[in-house]
Amino acid sequence: MLIPDPLAMPRNARATEFLPPLVFCVLLASALCQPAIAMAGSGPAAPDAVADLLSAVVRIRCGGELSTGVVVSAEGDVLTVAHGLTSPLRRVVVESDGGAFPAIVRHLDRKADVAILRVAGLVGQRVRPMGVASRRLYDQTKLRNVVYAAGRPARSESGPAILRHGRLLAKTADTIRTSCRLTAGDSGGPLFRSDGRLIGLNARIGAGRVTNLHLSLDVIRQALATAHITTTDGVIAGRVAEMTCPPAARQTLQRFNFRLRATGQNETLFCCRVSDRLFVAKRSVVSGETLECKGPNGWLKLRLVASSLPLDLLLLQVEDSASLPAFSNGPSVQVAAWQAVCCHGDACGITARPKFHEPRHRPALGCTLDVDDGVLVVSGVVPGSAAAQAGILKGDVIDSLAGEDCTSFDDVARLLDQYAAGDRIRLVCLRDGLPRSAVVVLSQPADRLLDRSEFLDGRSGVLSGRRTGFENVFQHDAALLPIHMATAVVSPSGDLLGLNIAVRSRESVIALPWSAVAAFAASHDTLKP
């Protein structure tokens, strides 16, 4: 659990601050100081070294609360935050990838918000303790240095530990502020240097995505000294090599990403080129019927070729491909865990999950219905819902959804089951016997909006409307906005990795693998030679 703290951001900090353009190629070595291996380059990650680091990151259950902890000793001592431990403390369970274990509380300081648990038999169950930094190493960690945070988000109760990167923005005797992107459930997780040494604990979410707070090393060391705990040296890691977005990555992004405009839409949109003539755009954000992409010499008309609801994509064909630069597809590679990625605007990040399924949220129309003489009559409209935005009024008769007749509750439920919250569909209703047609954006269900994770995500800025219901996608933490969706994700060497499809939460962007995008385009390319 993370406690939202709207007053945590210093007065002179900007809530809209984003990471500068960097690509982080992290080199890790094993505990035996073997040669460093690229953790987040264009090739495979260093799975053993990174897995050892993240094996120390465990989930903590206490009552109905979920938080994170980090193992710091060979005896199974786990550092975490006190606010994740509720009464009764006798029911504390620590979960690692090796199973679930009962824990006892060795130290609890509510004022400092730090706690230490002892879990017998934890170390050795696919868990290696993380080393705690010395005071000298902590002092050497300067402002703007790259740091890493890990946690087990509450949104995915059985999911793995998630790694994010950011910069050290401020530190005091008790508190560290970074741009590492955190969410609910991450509290108690480790903040560490590129050498794998612990320097802080995730504690509170600030007012924006890049103003998260952590307990300092001084707080950690005081708690360890009070509990008479000797920490381990942990996993030894290598160094961090930083660079601006490499020319190869930037050139690939420039070849594939194009601006898109649609009639009646003022916001900036993007599309991604997938062949000489074809582009893809995010289906759920495009409402205009006339579409154009920005070429070197002006705007070029596009026509709709195909649509994919599962991928949330439109396939568009340009009418005058001769006005575009020659197309070169370039190599595409499979995404690996903990891999560096480059995105639009030189935004860079690290992949957290290379392949997973984002469950669909069943959408809501935002109105209540009654059946009267075989027709569906609107009996109430929820303010701010999809129905309200479409101008639906009490007494209107629902005629069709997405082109299909609706005469019963089962009809509505069956149709909504095919869509996810954030999708656009056409709704036709009758008012005084006259048809009225509108395109509505399906709402998030009310119970999801009340979920703690969704609430905290909403505090951090605008998320993508359609952000669930995707299969075989990967996750990264580059600082992008919803308008940047349908842009390419590439490696530092310029290889195609995927297509950004949704800002899922305050800490993650979801991307489709490039193989899925290319297959969708190829299956509808009627002009192939």
PDB file of C-alpha atoms in Angstrom, residues 79-81 112-114 132-135 138-139 168 170-178 189 191 198-204 212-224:
ATOM      1  CA  LEU A  79      12.612  -4.446   5.656  1.00  0.00           C
ATOM      2  CA  THR A  80       9.298  -2.754   4.908  1.00  0.00           C
ATOM      3  CA  VAL A  81       7.168   0.242   5.886  1.00  0.00           C
ATOM      4  CA  ALA A 112       9.586   6.603  11.342  1.00  0.00           C
ATOM      5  CA  ASP A 113       7.260   4.355   9.266  1.00  0.00           C
ATOM      6  CA  VAL A 114       9.730   1.478   9.186  1.00  0.00           C
ATOM      7  CA  VAL A 132      22.503  -2.394   2.139  1.00  0.00           C
ATOM      8  CA  ALA A 133      24.677   0.519   1.005  1.00  0.00           C
ATOM      9  CA  SER A 134      27.306   1.965   3.309  1.00  0.00           C
ATOM     10  CA  ARG A 135      27.115   5.595   4.359  1.00  0.00           C
ATOM     11  CA  TYR A 138      25.013   6.719  -0.030  1.00  0.00           C
ATOM     12  CA  ASP A 139      26.854  10.041   0.108  1.00  0.00           C
ATOM     13  CA  LEU A 168      17.406  10.997  -7.564  1.00  0.00           C
ATOM     14  CA  ALA A 170      16.215  15.320  -3.589  1.00  0.00           C
ATOM     15  CA  LYS A 171      17.297  13.775  -0.306  1.00  0.00           C
ATOM     16  CA  THR A 172      17.117  14.807   3.353  1.00  0.00           C
ATOM     17  CA  ALA A 173      18.024  12.990   6.550  1.00  0.00           C
ATOM     18  CA  ASP A 174      14.728  11.069   6.491  1.00  0.00           C
ATOM     19  CA  THR A 175      13.386  11.216   2.937  1.00  0.00           C
ATOM     20  CA  ILE A 176      14.445  10.673  -0.671  1.00  0.00           C
ATOM     21  CA  ARG A 177      12.467  11.955  -3.664  1.00  0.00           C
ATOM     22  CA  THR A 178      12.881  10.303  -7.070  1.00  0.00           C
ATOM     23  CA  GLY A 189       9.957  -2.054  -1.836  1.00  0.00           C
ATOM     24  CA  LEU A 191      15.200   1.851  -3.860  1.00  0.00           C
ATOM     25  CA  LEU A 198      19.815  -0.600  -1.076  1.00  0.00           C
ATOM     26  CA  ILE A 199      19.582   3.135  -0.296  1.00  0.00           C
ATOM     27  CA  GLY A 200      15.891   3.587   0.532  1.00  0.00           C
ATOM     28  CA  LEU A 201      12.376   2.128   0.858  1.00  0.00           C
ATOM     29  CA  ASN A 202       9.360   3.149  -1.220  1.00  0.00           C
ATOM     30  CA  ALA A 203       7.060   5.076   1.100  1.00  0.00           C
ATOM     31  CA  ARG A 204       4.588   7.555  -0.406  1.00  0.00           C
ATOM     32  CA  ASN A 212       7.506   9.629  -5.259  1.00  0.00           C
ATOM     33  CA  LEU A 213       9.012   9.537  -1.767  1.00  0.00           C
ATOM     34  CA  HIS A 214      11.238   6.930  -0.106  1.00  0.00           C
ATOM     35  CA  LEU A 215      12.584   6.399   3.412  1.00  0.00           C
ATOM     36  CA  SER A 216      16.288   7.267   3.518  1.00  0.00           C
ATOM     37  CA  LEU A 217      19.269   5.058   4.282  1.00  0.00           C
ATOM     38  CA  ASP A 218      19.618   6.737   7.698  1.00  0.00           C
ATOM     39  CA  VAL A 219      16.117   5.542   8.679  1.00  0.00           C
ATOM     40  CA  ILE A 220      16.908   2.039   7.436  1.00  0.00           C
ATOM     41  CA  ARG A 221      20.253   1.768   9.244  1.00  0.00           C
ATOM     42  CA  GLN A 222      18.792   3.077  12.496  1.00  0.00           C
ATOM     43  CA  ALA A 223      16.078   0.392  12.380  1.00  0.00           C
ATOM     44  CA  LEU A 224      18.628  -2.344  11.614  1.00  0.00           C
TER      45      LEU A 224
END
